[in-house]
mmCIF file of C-alpha atoms in Angstrom:
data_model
loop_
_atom_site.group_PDB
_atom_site.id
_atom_site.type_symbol
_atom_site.label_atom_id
_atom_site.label_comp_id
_atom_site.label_asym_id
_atom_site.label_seq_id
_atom_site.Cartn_x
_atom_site.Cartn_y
_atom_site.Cartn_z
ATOM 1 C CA UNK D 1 13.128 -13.507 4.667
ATOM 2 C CA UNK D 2 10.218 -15.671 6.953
ATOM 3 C CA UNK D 3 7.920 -12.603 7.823
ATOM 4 C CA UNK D 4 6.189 -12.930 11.516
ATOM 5 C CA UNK D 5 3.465 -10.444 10.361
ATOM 6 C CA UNK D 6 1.654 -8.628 7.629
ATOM 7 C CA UNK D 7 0.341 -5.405 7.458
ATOM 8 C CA UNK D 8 -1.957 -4.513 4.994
ATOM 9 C CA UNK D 9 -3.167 -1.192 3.806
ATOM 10 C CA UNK D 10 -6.880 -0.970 3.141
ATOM 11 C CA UNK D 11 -8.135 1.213 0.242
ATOM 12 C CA UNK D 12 -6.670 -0.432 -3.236
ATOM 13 C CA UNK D 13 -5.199 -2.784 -1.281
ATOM 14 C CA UNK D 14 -8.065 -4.733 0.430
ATOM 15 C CA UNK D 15 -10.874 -2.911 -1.119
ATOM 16 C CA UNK D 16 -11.495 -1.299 -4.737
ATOM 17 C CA UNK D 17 -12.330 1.588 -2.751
ATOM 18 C CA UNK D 18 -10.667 4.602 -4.420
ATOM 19 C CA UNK D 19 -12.221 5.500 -7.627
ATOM 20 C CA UNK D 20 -15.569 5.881 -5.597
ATOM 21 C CA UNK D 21 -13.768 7.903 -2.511
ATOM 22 C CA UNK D 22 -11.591 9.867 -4.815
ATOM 23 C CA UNK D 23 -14.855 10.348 -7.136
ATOM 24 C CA UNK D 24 -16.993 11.578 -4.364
ATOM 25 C CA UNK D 25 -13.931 14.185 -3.170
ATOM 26 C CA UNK D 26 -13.493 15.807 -6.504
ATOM 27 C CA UNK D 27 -17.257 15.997 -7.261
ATOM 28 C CA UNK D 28 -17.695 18.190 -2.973
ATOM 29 C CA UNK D 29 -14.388 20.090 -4.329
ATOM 30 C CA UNK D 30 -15.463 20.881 -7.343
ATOM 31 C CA UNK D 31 -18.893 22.411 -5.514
ATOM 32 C CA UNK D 32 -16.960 24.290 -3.180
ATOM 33 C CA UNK D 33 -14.827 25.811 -6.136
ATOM 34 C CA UNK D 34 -12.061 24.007 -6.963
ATOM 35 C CA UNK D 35 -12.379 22.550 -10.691
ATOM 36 C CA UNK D 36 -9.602 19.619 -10.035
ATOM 37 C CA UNK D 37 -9.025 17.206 -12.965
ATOM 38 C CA UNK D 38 -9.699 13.185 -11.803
ATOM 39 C CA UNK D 39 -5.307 13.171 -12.072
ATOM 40 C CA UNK D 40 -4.732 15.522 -10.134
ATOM 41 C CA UNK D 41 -7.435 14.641 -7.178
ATOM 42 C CA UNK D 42 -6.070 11.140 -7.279
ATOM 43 C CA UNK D 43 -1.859 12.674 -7.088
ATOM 44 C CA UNK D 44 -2.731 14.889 -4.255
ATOM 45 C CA UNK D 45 -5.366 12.885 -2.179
ATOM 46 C CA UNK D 46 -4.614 9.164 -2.896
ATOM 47 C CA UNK D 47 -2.801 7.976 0.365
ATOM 48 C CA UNK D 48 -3.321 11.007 2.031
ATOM 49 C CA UNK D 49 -5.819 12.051 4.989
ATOM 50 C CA UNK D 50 -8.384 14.606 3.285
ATOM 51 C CA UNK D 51 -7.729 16.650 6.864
ATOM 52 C CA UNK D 52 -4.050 16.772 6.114
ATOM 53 C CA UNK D 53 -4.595 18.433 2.804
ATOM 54 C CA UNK D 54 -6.509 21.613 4.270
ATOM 55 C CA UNK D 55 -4.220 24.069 3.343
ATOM 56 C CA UNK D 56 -4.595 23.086 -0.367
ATOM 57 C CA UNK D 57 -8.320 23.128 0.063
ATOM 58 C CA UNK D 58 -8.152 26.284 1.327
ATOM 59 C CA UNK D 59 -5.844 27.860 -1.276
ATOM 60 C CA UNK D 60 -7.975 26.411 -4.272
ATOM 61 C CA UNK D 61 -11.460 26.593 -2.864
ATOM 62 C CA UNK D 62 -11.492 30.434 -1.224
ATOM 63 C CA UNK D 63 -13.188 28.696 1.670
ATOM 64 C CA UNK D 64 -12.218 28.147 5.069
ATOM 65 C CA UNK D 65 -11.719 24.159 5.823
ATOM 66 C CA UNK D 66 -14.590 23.322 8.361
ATOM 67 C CA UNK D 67 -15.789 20.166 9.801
ATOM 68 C CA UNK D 68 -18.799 20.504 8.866
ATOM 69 C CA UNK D 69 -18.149 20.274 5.075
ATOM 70 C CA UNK D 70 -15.414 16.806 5.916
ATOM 71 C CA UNK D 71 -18.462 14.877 7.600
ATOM 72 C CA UNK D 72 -20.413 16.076 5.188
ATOM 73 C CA UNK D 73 -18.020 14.085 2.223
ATOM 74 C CA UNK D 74 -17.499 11.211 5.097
ATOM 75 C CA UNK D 75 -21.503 11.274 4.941
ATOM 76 C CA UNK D 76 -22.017 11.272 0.786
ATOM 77 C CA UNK D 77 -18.510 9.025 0.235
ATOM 78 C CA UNK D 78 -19.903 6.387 2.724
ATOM 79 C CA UNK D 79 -23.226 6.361 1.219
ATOM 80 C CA UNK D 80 -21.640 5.708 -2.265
ATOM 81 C CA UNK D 81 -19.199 3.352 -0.949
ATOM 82 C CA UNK D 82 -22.252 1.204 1.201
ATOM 83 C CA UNK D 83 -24.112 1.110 -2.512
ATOM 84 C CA UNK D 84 -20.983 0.199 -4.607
ATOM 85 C CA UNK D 85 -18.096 -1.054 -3.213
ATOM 86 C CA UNK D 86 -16.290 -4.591 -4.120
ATOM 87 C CA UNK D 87 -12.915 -6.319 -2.679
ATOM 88 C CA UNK D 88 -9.989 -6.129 -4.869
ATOM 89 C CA UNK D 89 -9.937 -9.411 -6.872
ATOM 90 C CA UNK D 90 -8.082 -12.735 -4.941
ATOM 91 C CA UNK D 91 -8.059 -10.863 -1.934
ATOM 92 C CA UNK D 92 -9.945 -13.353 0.077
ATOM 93 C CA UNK D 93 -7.879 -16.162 -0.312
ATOM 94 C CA UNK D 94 -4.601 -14.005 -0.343
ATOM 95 C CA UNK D 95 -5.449 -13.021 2.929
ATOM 96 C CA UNK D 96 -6.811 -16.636 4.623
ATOM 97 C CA UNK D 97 -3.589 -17.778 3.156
ATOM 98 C CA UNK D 98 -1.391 -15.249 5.169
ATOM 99 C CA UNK D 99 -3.552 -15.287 7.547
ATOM 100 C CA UNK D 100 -3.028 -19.066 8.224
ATOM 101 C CA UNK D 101 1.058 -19.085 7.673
ATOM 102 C CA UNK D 102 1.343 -16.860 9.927
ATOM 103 C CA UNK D 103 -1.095 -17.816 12.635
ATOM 104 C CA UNK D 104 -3.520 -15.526 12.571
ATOM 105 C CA UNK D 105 -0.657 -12.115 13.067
ATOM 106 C CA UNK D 106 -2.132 -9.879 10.559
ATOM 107 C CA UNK D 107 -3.427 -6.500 10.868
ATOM 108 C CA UNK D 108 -5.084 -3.471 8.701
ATOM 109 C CA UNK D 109 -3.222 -0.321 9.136
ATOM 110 C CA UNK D 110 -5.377 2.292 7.116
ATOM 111 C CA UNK D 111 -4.873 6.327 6.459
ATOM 112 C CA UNK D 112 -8.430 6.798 6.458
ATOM 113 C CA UNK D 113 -10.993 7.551 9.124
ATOM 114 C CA UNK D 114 -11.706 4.046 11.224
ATOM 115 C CA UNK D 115 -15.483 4.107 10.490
ATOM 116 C CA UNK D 116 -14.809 3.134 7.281
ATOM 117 C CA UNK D 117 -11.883 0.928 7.407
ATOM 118 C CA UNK D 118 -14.147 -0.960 9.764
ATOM 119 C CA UNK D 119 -17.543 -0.661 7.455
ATOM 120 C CA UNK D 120 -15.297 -1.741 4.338
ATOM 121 C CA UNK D 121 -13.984 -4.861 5.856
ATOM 122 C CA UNK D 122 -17.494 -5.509 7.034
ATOM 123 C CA UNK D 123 -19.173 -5.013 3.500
ATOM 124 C CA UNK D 124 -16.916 -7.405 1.601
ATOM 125 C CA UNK D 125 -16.870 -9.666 4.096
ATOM 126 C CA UNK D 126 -13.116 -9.519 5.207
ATOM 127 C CA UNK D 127 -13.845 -8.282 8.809
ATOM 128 C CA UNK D 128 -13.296 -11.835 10.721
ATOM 129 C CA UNK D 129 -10.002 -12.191 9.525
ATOM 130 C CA UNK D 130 -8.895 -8.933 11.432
ATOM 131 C CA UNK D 131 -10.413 -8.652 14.252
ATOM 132 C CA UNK D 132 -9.586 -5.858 16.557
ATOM 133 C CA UNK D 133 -6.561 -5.343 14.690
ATOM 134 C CA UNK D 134 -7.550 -2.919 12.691
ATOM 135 C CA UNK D 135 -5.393 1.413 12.830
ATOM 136 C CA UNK D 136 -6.223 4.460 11.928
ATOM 137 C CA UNK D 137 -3.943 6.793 11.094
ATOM 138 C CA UNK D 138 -6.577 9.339 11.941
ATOM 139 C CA UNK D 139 -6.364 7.944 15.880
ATOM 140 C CA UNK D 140 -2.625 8.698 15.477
ATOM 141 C CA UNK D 141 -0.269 12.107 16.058
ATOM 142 C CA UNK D 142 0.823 11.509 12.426
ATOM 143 C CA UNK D 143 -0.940 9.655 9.411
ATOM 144 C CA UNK D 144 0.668 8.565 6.347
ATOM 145 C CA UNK D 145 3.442 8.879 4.764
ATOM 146 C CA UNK D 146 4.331 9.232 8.894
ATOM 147 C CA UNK D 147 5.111 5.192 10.408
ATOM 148 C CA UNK D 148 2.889 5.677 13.160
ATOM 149 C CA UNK D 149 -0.371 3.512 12.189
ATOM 150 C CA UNK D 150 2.377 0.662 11.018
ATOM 151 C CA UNK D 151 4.215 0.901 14.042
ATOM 152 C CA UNK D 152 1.013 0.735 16.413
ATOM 153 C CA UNK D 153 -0.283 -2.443 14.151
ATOM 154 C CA UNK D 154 3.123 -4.032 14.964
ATOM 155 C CA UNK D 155 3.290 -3.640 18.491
ATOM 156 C CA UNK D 156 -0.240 -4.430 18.980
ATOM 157 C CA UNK D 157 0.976 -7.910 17.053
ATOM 158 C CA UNK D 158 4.450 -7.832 19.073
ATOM 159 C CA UNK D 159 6.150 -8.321 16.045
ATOM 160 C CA UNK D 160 9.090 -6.171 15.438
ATOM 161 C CA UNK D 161 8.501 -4.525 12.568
ATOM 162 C CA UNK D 162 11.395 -4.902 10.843
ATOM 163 C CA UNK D 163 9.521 -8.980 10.371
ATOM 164 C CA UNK D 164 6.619 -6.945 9.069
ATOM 165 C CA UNK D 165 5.870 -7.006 5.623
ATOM 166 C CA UNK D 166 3.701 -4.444 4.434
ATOM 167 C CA UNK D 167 1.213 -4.714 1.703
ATOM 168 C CA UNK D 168 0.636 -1.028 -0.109
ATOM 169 C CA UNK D 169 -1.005 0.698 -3.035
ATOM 170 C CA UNK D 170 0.610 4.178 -2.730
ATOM 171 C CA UNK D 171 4.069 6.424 -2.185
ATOM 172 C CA UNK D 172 2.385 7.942 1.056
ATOM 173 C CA UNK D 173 1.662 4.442 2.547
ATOM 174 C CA UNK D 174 4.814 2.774 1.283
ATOM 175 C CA UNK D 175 6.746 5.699 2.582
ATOM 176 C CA UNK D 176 4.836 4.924 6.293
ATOM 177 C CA UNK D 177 5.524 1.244 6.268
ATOM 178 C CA UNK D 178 9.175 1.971 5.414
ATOM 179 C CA UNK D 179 9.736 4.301 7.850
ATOM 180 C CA UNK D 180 8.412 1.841 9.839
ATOM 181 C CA UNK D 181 11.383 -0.616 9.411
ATOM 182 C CA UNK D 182 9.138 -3.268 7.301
ATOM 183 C CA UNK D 183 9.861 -4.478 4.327
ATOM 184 C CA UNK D 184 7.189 -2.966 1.953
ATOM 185 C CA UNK D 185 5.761 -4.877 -1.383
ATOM 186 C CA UNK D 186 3.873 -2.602 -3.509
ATOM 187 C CA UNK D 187 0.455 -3.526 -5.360
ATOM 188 C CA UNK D 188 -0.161 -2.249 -8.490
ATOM 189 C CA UNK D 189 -3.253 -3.728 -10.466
ATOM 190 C CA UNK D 190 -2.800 -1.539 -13.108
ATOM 191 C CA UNK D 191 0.261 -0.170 -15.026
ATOM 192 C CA UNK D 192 3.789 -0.600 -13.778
ATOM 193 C CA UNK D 193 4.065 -0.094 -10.498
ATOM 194 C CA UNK D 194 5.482 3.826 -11.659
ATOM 195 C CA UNK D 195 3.606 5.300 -7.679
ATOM 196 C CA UNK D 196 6.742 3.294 -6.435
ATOM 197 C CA UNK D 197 9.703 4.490 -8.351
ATOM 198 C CA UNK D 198 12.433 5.731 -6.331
ATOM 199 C CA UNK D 199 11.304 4.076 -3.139
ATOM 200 C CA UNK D 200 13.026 0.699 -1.968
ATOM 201 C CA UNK D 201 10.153 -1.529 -1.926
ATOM 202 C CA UNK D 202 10.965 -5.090 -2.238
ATOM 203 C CA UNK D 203 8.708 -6.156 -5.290
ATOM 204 C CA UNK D 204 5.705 -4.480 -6.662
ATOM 205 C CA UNK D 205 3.171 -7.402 -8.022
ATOM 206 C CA UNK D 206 0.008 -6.597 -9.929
ATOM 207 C CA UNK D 207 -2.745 -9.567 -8.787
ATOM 208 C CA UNK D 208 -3.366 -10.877 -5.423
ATOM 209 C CA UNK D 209 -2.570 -14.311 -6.744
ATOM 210 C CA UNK D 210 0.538 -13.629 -6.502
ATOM 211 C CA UNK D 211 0.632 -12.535 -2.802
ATOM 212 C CA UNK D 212 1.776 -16.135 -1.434
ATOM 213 C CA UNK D 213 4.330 -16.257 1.526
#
């Protein structure tokens, strides 16, 4: 299949991003209460909005979910992120080689909080090959595993999405992108690719080398 657009996701896929975010999240939960292992912080949060979780928070902490206390992790997590953060390895010429087969229609559809979609691409210097094109789930009704950033990074291409392909690192996002109509290739730089067993992604690759169209 000749793909009109891609759509990537942006934290493991673009940027190396997690183990600091998910790092910084267990460390504020872990003050507020809620002794979560590093597994079980990265199977509940990775892919997911930290606002979409409040219930959990709330059952585990004691503690009533406030703003106050999720700008105060944005605050900490974007410090530690500003200090530390790197791209994922090949990603720059992955994406200037999609970027130039498929004239320029790419787009970064992200779960997290625009901020720091936008600071990431900055920091590792991926921004100019974006653009404006850059969603947040968090300006949507519905983030991830939902369609809705995919589907607003499509028609802001005007690509159908089912000529999307969509580049993720997790079940959430993969979920989102297939929901989405696109077909969905899942990243995996480590292990087998097991965060995408029983979903119908189309191949599940492990370096960026080997993201060619």
């Amino acid at each position: 299949m000749t793909f009109e657009a891609v759509l990537f996701d942006c934290d493991g896929v673009l940027v190396d991003s997690e183990p600091i975010t998910n790092g910084m999240l267990r460390e504020l939960l872990t003050e507020a209460g809620w002794a979560i292992s590093a597994d079980d912080c990265e199977r509940l949060f990775i892919g997911r909005a930290v606002r979409d979780q409040r219930a959990l928070i709330e059952h585990h902490t004691g503690r009533p979910f406030s703003e106050d206390w999720l700008q105060g992790f944005y605050v900490r997590r974007n410090a530690r992120l500003l200090a530390e953060l790197q791209a994922i390895e090949g990603i720059h010429d992955a994406v200037a080689q999609v970027h130039a087969h498929t004239g320029g229609r790419i787009a970064c559809a992200s779960g997290a909080d625009k901020p720091k979609v936008l600071m990431q691409l900055d920091k590792v210097g991926l921004s100019r090959f974006f653009g404006d094109a850059v969603f947040s789930g968090h300006d949507l009704p519905r983030s991830k595993p939902a369609p809705d950033v995919y589907l607003a990074a499509a028609a802001h291409l005007g690509v159908d999405p089912k000529r999307c392909l969509v580049i993720e690192d997790t079940a959430p996002g993969a979920q989102a992108g297939l929901a989405a109509g696109a077909t969905v290739w899942g990243f995996c730089a480590q292990g087998h690719g097991r965060a995408f067993e029983g979903l119908p992604v189309a191949r599940v690759f492990h370096h960026m080398r080997e993201l060619r169209l």
